[in-house]
Each structure stands twice: as C-alpha cells, then as structure tokens.
Short mmCIF file of C-alpha atoms and ligand atoms in Angstrom, two decimals:
data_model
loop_
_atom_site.label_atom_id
_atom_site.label_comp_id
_atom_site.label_asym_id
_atom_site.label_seq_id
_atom_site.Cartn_x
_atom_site.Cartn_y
_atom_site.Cartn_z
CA UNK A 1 -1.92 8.74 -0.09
CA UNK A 2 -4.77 6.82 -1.73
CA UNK A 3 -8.22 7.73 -1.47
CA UNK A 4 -10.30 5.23 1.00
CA UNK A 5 -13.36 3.95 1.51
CA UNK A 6 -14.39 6.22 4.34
CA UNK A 7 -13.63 9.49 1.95
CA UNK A 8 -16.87 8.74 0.04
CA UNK A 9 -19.73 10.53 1.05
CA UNK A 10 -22.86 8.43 2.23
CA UNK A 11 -24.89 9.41 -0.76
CA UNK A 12 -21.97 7.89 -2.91
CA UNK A 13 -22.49 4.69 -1.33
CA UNK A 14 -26.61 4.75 -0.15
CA UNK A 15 -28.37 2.24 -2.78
CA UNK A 16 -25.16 2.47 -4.96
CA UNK A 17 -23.52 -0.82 -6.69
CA UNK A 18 -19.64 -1.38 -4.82
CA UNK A 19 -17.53 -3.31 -7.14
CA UNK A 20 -14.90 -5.05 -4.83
CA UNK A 21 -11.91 -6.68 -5.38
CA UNK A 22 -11.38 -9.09 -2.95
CA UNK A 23 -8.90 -11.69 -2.36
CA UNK A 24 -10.97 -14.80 -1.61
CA UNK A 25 -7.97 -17.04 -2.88
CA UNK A 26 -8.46 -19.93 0.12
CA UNK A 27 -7.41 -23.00 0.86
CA UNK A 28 -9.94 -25.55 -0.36
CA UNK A 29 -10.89 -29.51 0.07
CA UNK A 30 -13.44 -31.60 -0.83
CA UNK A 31 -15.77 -28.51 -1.52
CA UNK A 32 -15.40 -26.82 1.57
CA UNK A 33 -13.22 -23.50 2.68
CA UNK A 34 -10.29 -25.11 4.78
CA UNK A 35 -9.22 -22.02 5.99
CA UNK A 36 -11.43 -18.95 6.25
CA UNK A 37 -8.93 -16.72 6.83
CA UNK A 38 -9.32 -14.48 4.15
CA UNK A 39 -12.78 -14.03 3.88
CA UNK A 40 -12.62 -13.14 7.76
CA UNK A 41 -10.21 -10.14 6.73
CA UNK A 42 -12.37 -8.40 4.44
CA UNK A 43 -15.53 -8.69 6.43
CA UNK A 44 -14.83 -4.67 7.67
CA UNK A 45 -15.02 -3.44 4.28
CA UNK A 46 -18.12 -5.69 3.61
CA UNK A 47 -20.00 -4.85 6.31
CA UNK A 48 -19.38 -1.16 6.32
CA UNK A 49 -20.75 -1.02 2.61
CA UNK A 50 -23.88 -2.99 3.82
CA UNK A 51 -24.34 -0.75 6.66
CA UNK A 52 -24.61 2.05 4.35
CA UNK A 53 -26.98 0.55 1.86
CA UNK A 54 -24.51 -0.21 -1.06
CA UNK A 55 -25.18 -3.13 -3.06
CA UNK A 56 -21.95 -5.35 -2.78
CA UNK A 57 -20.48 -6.97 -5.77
CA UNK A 58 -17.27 -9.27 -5.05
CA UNK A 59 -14.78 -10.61 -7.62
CA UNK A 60 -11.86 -12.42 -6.50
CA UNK A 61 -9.37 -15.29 -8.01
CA UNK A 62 -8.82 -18.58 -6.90
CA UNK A 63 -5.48 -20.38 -7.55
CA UNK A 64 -4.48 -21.05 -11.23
CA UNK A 65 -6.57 -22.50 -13.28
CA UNK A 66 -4.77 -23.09 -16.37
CA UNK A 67 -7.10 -22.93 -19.24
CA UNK A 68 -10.78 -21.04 -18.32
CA UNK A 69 -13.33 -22.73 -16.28
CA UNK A 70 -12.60 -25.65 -14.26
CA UNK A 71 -14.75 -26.52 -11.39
CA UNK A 72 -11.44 -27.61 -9.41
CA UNK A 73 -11.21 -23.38 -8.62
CA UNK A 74 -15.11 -23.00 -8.59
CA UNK A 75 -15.63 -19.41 -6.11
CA UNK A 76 -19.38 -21.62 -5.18
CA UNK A 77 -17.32 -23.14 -1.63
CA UNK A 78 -16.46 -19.89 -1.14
CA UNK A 79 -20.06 -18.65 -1.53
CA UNK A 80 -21.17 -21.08 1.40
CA UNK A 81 -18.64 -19.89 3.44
CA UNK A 82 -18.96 -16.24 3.31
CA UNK A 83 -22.93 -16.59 3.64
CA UNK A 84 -22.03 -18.51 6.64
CA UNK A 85 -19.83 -15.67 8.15
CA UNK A 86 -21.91 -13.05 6.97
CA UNK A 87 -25.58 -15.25 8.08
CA UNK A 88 -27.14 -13.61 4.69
CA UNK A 89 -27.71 -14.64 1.23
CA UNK A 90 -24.75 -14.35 -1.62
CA UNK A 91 -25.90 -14.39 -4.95
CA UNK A 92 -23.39 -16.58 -6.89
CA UNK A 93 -22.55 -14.90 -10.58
CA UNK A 94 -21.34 -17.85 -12.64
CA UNK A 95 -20.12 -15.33 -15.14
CA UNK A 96 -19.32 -12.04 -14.49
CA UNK A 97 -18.16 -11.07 -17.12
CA UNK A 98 -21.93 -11.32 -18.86
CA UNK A 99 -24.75 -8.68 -19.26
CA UNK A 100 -26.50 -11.58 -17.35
CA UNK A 101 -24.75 -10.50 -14.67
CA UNK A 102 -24.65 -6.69 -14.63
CA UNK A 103 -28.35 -7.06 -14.95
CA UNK A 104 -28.39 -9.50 -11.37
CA UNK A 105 -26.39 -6.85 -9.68
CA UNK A 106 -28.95 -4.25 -10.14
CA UNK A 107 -31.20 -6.47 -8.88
CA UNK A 108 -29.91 -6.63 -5.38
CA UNK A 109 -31.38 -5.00 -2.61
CA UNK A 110 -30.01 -2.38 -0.51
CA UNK A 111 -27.03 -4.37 1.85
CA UNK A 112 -27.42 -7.36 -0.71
CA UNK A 113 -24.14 -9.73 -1.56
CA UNK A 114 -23.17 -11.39 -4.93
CA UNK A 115 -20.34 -13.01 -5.49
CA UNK A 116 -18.76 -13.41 -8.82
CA UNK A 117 -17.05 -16.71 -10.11
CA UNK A 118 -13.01 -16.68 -10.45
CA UNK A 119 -11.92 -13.82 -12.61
CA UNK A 120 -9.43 -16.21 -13.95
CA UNK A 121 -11.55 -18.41 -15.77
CA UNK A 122 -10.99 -15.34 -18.19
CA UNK A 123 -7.56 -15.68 -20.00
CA UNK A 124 -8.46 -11.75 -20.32
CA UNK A 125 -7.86 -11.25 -16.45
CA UNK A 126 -4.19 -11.84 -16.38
CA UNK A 127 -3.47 -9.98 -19.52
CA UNK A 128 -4.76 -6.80 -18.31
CA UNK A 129 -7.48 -6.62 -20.79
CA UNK A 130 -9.50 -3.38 -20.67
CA UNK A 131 -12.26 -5.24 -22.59
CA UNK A 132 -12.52 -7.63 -19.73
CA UNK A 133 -12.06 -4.76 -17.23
CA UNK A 134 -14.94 -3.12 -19.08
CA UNK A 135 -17.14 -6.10 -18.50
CA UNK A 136 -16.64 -5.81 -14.77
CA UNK A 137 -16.85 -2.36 -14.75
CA UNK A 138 -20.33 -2.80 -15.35
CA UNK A 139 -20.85 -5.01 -12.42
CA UNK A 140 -20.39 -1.49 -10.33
CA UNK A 141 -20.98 2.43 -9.68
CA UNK A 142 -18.05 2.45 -8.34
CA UNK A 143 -14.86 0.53 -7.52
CA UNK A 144 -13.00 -0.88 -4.20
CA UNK A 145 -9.88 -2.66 -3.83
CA UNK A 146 -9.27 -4.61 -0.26
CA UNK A 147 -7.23 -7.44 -2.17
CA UNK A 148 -4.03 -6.04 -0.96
CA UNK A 149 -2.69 -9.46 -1.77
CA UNK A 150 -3.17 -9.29 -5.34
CA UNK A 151 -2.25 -5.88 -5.24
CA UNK A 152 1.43 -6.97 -7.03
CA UNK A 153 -0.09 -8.46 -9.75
CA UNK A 154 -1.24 -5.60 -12.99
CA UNK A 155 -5.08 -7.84 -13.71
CA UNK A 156 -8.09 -6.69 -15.43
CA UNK A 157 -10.09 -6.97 -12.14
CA UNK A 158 -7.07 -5.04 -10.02
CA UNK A 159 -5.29 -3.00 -12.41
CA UNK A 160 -7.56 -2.01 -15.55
CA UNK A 161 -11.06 -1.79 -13.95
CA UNK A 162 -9.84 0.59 -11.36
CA UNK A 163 -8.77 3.21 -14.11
CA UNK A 164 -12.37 2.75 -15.89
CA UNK A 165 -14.84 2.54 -12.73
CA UNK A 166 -14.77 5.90 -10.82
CA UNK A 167 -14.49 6.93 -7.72
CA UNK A 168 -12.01 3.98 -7.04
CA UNK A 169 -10.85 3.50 -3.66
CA UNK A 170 -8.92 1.90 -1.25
CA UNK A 171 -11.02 -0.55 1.44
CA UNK A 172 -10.05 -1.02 4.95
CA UNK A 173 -7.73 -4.15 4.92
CA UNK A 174 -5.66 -2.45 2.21
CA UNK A 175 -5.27 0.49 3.59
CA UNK A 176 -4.56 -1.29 7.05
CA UNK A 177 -1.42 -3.77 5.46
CA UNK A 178 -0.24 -0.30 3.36
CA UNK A 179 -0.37 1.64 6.52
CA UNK A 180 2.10 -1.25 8.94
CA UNK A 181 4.45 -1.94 5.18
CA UNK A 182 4.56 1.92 4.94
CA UNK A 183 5.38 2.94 8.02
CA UNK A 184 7.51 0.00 8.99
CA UNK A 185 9.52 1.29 6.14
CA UNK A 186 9.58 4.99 5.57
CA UNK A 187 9.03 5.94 9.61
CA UNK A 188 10.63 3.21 11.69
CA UNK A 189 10.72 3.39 15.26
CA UNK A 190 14.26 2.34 15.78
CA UNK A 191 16.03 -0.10 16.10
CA UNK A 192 15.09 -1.23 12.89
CA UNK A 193 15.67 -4.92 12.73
CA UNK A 194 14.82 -7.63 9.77
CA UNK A 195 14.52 -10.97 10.41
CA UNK A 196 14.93 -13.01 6.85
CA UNK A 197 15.31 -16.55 6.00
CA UNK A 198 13.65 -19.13 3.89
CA UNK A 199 14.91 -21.54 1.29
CA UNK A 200 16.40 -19.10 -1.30
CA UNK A 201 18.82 -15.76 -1.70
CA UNK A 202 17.90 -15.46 -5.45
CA UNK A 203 14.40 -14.52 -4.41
CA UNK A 204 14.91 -12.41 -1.24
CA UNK A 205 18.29 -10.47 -3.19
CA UNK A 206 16.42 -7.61 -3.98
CA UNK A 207 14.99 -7.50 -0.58
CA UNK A 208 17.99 -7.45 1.51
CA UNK A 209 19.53 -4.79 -1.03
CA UNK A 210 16.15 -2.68 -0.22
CA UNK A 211 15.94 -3.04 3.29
CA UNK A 212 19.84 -2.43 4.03
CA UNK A 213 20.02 1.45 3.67
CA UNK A 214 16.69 1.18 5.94
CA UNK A 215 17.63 -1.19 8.67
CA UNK A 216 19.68 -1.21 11.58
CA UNK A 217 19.99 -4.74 11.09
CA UNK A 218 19.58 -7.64 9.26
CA UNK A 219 19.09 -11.58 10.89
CA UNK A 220 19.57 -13.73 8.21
CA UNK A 221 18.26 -17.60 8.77
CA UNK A 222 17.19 -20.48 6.84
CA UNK A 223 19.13 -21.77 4.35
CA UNK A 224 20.02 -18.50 2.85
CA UNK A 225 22.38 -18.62 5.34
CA UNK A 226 24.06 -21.35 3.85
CA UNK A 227 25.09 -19.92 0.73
CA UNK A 228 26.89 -16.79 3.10
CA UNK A 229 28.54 -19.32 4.67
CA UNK A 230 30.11 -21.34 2.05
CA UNK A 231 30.94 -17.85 0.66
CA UNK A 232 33.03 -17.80 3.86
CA UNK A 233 34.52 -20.20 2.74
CA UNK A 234 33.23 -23.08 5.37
CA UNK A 235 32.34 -26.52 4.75
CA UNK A 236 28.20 -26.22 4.78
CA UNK A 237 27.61 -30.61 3.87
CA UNK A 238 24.67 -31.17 1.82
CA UNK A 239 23.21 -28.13 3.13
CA UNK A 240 21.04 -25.81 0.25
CA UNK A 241 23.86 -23.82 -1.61
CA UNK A 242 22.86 -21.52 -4.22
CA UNK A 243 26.47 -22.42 -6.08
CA UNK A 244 25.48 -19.39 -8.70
CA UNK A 245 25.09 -16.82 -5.55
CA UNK A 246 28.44 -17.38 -3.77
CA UNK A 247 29.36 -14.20 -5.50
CA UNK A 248 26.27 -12.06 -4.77
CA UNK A 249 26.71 -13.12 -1.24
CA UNK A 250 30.48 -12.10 -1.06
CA UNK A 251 28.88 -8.68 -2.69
CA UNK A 252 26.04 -7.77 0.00
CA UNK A 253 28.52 -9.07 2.88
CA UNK A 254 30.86 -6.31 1.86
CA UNK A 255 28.00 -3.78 1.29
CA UNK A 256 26.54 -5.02 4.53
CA UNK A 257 29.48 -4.77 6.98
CA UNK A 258 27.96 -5.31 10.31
CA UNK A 259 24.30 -4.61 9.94
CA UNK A 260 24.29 -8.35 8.58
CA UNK A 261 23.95 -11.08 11.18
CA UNK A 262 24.59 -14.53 10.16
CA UNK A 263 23.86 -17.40 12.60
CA UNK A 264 26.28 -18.80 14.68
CA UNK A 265 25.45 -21.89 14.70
CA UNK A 266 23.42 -24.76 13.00
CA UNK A 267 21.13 -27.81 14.08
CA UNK A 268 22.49 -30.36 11.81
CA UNK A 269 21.35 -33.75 10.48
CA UNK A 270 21.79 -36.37 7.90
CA UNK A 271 18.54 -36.89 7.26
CA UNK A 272 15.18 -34.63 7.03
CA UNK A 273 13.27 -36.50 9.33
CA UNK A 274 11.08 -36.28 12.71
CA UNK A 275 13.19 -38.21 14.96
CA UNK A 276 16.44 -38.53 13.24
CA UNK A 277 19.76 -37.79 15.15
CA UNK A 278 20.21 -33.85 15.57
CA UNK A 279 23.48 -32.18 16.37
CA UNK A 280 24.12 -28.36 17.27
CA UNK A 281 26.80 -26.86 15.76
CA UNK A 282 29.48 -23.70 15.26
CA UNK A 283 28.88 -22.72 11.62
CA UNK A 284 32.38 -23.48 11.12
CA UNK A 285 32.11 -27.19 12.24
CA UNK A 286 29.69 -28.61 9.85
CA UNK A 287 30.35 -31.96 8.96
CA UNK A 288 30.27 -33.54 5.48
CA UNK A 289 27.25 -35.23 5.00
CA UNK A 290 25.57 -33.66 7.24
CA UNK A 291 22.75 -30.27 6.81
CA UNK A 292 21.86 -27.17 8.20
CA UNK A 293 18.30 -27.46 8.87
CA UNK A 294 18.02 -24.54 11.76
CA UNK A 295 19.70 -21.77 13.32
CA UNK A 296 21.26 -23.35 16.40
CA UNK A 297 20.14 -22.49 20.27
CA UNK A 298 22.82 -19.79 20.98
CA UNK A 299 21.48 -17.80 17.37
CA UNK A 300 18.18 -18.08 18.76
CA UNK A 301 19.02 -16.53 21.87
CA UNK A 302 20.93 -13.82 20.04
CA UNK A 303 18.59 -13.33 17.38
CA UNK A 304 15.46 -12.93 20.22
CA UNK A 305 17.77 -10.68 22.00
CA UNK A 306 17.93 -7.76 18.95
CA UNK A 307 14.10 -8.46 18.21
CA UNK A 308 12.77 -7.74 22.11
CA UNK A 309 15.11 -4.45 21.75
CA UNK A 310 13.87 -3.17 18.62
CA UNK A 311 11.32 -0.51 18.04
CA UNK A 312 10.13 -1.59 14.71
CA UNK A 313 10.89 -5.63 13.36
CA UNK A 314 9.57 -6.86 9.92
CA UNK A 315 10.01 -10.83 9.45
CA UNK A 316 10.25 -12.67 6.15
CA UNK A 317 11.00 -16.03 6.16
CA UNK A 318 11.26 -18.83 8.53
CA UNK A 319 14.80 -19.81 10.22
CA UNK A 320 14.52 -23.43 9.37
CA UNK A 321 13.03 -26.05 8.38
CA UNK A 322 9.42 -25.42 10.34
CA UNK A 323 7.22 -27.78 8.73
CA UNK A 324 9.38 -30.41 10.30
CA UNK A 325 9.98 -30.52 13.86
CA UNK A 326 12.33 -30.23 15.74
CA UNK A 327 13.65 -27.93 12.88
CA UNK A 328 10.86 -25.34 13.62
CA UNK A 329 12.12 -24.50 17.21
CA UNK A 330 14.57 -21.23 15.82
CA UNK A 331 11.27 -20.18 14.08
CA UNK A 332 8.95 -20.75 16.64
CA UNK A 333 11.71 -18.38 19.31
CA UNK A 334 11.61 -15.62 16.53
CA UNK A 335 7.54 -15.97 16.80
CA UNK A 336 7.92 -15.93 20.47
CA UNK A 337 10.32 -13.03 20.51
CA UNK A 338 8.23 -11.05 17.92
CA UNK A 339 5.43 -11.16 20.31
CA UNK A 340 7.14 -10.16 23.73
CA UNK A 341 8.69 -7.48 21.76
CA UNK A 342 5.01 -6.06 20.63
CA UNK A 343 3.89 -6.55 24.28
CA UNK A 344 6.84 -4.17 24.92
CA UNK A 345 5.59 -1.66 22.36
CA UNK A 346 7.40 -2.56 19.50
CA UNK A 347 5.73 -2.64 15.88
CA UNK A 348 6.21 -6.15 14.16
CA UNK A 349 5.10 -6.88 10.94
CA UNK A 350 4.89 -9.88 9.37
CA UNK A 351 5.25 -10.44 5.45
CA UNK A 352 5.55 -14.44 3.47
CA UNK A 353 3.42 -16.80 3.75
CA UNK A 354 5.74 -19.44 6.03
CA UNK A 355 6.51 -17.05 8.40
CA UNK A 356 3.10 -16.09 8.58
CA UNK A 357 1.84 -19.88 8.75
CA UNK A 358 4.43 -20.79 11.71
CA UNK A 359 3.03 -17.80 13.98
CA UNK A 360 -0.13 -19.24 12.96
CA UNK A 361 0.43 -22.06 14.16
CA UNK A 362 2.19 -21.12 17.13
CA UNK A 363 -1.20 -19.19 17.98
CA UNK A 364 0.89 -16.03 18.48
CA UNK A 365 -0.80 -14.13 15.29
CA UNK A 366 -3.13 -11.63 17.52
CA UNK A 367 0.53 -10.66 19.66
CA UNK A 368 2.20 -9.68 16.04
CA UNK A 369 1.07 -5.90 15.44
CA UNK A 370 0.12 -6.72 11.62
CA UNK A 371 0.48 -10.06 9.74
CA UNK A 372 0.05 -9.44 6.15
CA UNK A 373 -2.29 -11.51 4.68
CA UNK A 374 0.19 -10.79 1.35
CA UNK A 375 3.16 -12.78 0.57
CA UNK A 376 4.69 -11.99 -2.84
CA UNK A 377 2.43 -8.32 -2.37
CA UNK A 378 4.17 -7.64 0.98
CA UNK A 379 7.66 -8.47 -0.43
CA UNK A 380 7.09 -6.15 -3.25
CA UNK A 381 6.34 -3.53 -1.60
CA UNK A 382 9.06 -3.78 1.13
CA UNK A 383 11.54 -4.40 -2.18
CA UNK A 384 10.05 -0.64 -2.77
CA UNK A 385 8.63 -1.73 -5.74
CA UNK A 386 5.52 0.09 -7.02
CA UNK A 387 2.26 -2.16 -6.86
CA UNK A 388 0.21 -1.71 -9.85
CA UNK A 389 -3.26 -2.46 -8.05
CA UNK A 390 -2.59 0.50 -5.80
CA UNK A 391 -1.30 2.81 -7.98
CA UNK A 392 -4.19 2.29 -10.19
CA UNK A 393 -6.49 3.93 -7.19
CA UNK A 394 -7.16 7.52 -7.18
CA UNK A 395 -5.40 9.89 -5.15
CA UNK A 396 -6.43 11.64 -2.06
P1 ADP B 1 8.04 -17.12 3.18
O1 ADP B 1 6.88 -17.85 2.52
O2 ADP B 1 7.77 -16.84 4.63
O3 ADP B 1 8.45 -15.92 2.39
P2 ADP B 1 9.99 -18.81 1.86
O4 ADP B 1 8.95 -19.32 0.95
O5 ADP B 1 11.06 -17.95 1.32
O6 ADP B 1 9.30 -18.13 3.15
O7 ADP B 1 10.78 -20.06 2.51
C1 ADP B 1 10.10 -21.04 3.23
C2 ADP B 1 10.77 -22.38 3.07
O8 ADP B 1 12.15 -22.34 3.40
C3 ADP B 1 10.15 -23.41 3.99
O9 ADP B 1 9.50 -24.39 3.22
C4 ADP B 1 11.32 -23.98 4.77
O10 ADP B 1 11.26 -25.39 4.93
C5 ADP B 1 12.50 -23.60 3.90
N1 ADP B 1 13.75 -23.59 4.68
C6 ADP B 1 14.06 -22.77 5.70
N2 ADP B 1 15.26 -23.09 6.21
C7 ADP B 1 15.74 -24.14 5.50
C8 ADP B 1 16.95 -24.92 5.54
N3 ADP B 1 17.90 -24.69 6.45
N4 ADP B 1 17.07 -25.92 4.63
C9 ADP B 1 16.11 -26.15 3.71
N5 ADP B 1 14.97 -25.45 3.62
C10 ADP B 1 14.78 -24.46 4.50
MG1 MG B 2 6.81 -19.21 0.79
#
C-alpha cells in the first residue's frame, strides 16, 4: 500500500507548498478545453489541499510537443478552464522549471492555485532527469501524485521528483483507479469475466496472457478476433489480420481452452461506410471481399449474457468498429450490459480510451463502477506490470 493524501497530518499540509502531479492532458481547440474531463477528476485532491490551507502547485503534460516550447500544447487554456471550475484565481508559471517560479509559489496565499506550463517543453522531463526533477522539487514542501494516467510513464515530474520531494503521496483519484485495477485483479468477485477487443492482438498479447490465470473468462471482439479466426483456419475477407500473429493466436487458443470466447458471428460489409449494405454472419461464412466490422447480434446477446452474471467485469477495447455506426451497436450492448450488471451489484471497470469514449458517449459512464481515466496506465497495470510513478511513492 502507498501512502495517501489523507495520512498527512494537518500541520503537514496547513500553509505548506503541495507539489501535484496532475494529468491535465485535454482535448483542446481553438484555445479552449474541449473536454474538461480531466480537470473535473482531480478537483477532490485540489480542493481538499485548499481546504486545509496548502498552497497548490500543479504540473501536468499536454500531448507531445516535439522539440520544447510550442504554444500549440500551451497549459494557459487549461488555466481558464480550471479557474472556471474552481471560480478562483490560477497563477500561470510559464516556466517551472525557473527560480522565477519557486519564488511565485511562495508567494501564494493560503488555498492559492498556480499552474505550471507543460513539463514537456523540457526535453529533461521524459528522460527522467533528476536535475529537472530537482527544479520542480523546489516548486513544493512536499509531493502528490493524482496523475494516475501518467503513472506508466518513468518522467522527471512522476518518477524522479517523487524520490527527491518528501513526504510523497498518493492523491485521491490515484488511489481511487489503483483501488478498482487492484481489486478487480487480485480480489475478484467471481465470475471474473474480460471483455477485450480493439484493432490489434500485438498490443493486447500481454494482456490476455495476464488476465488468463485470473479470469473466468475471456470475450474477445473487434478485430482481434479476426486474426483467431483465420488461425481457425476460416476465410475472414479483407477483414484486419495480423498475418505475423496467426501463430501466437494458435498458442493462447491452446493455453486458453474454454475460458476464451470468440464471437460467433460477424456484421459484415464491403465498404466502411454509414449506410453501406450490412450483412450478419456465422464466423465461418465470411465472404471474400467482404469485412468483419462487429460482433454479430447473437455474440451480443451471448456476450451480455456472461457480463450481467459476473461478479467482477473489466472491459478493454471496443467490439467493433464504434466510431462508425451501425458498427458501434456490439459495443454499445457491452456498455449497456456493463451497466445492468453494476445495477445488479457487479464491479465493472473500465480501462482504454475507446471503450471508455463509447460509454461516454452512450451516457452510461456514472452506471460503470470505475472508468479509468488511464488508457496505456490501466493496461499496464492489469498486464501486472509495475508502474514507475507509483512505485516511486512512499510506502504506508
Ligand atoms: P482502447 O482504446 O479502448 O484500448 P483500442 O485502441 O485497442 O481500444 O482499439 C480501438 C480501435 O479498434 C477503434 O478505433 C476501432 O475502430 C477499432 N476496431 C474495433 N473493431 C474493429 C474491426 N472489426 N475492424 C477494424 N477496426 C476495429
Ligand atoms: Mg485506443
């Protein structure tokens, strides 16, 4: 267990500088913060430092700037936005990395704001640098990280800074996605079901091969499911093969046995389009020419069947095509089914950014139990891989 926020006594906090890591990393256009998302998630950890008179330094990245500064990934939008959410002044660091700064955050009052600009404008930041991590260390008294989606990632302002700046500790967003990932995997309430899909095996390999011993079943969708099929041996058109995983497919299928469930069925078509011709069908009757764009009606049933009778369900990965309808509708019935099996008392968590988007835009995200705001982090960690921006923190 990591040492959190709530562990530090109020005189550790009262009047004291927080450095925290944050992941501010939103959408942006035109200026303005698309989607506030985000920002709205680590408003808890914000606001319980303010209520206890800490002074509340933020660093966060923002996409990938190639080369240092470039006003393209400017943090300023997101200064508007969170002043907006939080209806108080943020003081905007243009370089935190400068005494300039360190000298600004001891100027804030008690419950005061700052914001630093993008920690990768510093080619420092991805390297790990201690000298960079040094820099920001001064920005604090002592360190928070509630950027559980950058937690994957070993940077100076994740990995580095939280072995210099002491006490450092977890804040409440991170210890709320480690809590749902952790006990989703180590304490399951069974059945334990996975529902994976997306475009590719070679990224999710590791994942299945982590989650088998674990589950009590695997639904496999997308056009993963492709590649197991023509490792069947069927006829799969000009569906997405991964020709160089026909073997690793044969391999987990055997390891696998019957805790991996392949669809069915498909919802075919020639063409990727809204409106073109659609057909539905058996997995062994796909035509030349013709894709596999979506797990087929009959799958979806089956699929929604396991996921309202499981006691735990962790979804990566949408079943089709989403973005383009009507290849979204086997995604949408996992959303659907994820949420009457929570009603039911089931814990569902959801990890990869897709999956996450489609329940999002179903407007089913408050029925899902947790919905990591994580991608590659969440798949990490359910691949049981270590994340460096956690381990970094101190123990309990
Ligand atoms: P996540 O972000 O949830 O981890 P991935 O990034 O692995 O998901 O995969 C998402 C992508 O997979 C989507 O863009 C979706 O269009 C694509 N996809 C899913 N099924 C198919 C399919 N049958 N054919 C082609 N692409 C697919
Ligand atoms: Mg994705």
């Amino acid at each position: 267990m990591k040492r959190t926020l709530e562990s530090l006594d109020p005189a550790a906090i009262e009047g004291k500088r927080a450095l925290v890591r944050v992941d501010f990393n939103c959408p942006i256009k035109d200026g303005v913060v698309t989607d506030a998302t985000r920002i709205r998630a680590a408003l808890p950890t914000i606001k319980y430092l303010r209520d206890r008179g800490a002074r509340v330094v933020l660093l966060s990245h923002l996409g990938r700037p190639k080369s240092g500064p470039d006003p393209r990934y400017s943090m300023q939008p997101v200064v508007r936005e969170l002043e907006r959410l939080l209806g108080a002044p943020v003081v905007f660091l243009p370089d935190p990395a400068s005494e300039a700064a360190a000298t600004a955050t001891r100027r804030l009052p008690r419950g005061g704001v700052a914001l630093g600009e993008n920690t990768r404008f510093y080619p420092g930041e991805e390297r790990n640098d201690p000298a960079l991590a040094e820099r920001f260390a001064a920005l604090g008294d002592f360190y928070v990280n509630d950027a559980f989606g950058s937690a994957h990632r070993a940077h100076a302002s994740t990995e580095a800074v939280a072995r210099i700046l002491k006490p450092a500790v977890s804040g409440f967003l991170m210890q709320q996605e480690l809590r749902y990932l952790g006990e989703a995997l180590h304490h399951p309430a069974r059945p334990f079901v996975a529902v994976l899909g997306g475009a590719k095996i070679s990224g999710k390999i590791d994942l299945i091969e982590a989650l088998l011993p674990r589950v009590d079943a695997i639904l496999l969708g997308g056009a993963m499911a492709c590649t197991f099929f023509r490792a069947m041996g069927l006829e799969t058109g000009t569906s997405l093969v991964e020709e160089d995983r026909l073997d690793m497919a044969r391999q987990l299928m055997a390891k696998a046995g019957d805790k991996l469930v392949l669809p069915g069925g498909a919802v075919i078509a020639q063409r990727l389009e809204p409106g073109a011709e659609t057909r539905a069908v058996r997995r062994d009757a796909i035509p030349p020419g013709w894709a596999m764009y979506d797990i087929d009606p009959a799958t979806e049933h089956a699929f929604a069947e396991r996921i309202r009778g499981a006691g735990t369900v962790v979804w990566n990965g949408p079943m089709g095509v989403f973005e383009t309808p009507p290849f979204d509708h086997g995604t949408l019935a996992v959303a659907h089914a994820m949420a009457a099996a929570t009603a039911g008392g089931a814990t569902t968590v959801i990890g990869g950014g897709d999956s996450a988007a489609a329940v999002a835009q179903a407007g089913l995200t408050d029925r899902i139990s947790h919905v990591s705001t994580g991608g590659g982090a969440s798949l990490e960690f359910l691949e049981g891989k270590p994340l460096p921006g956690v381990a970094a923190l101190d123990e309990a």
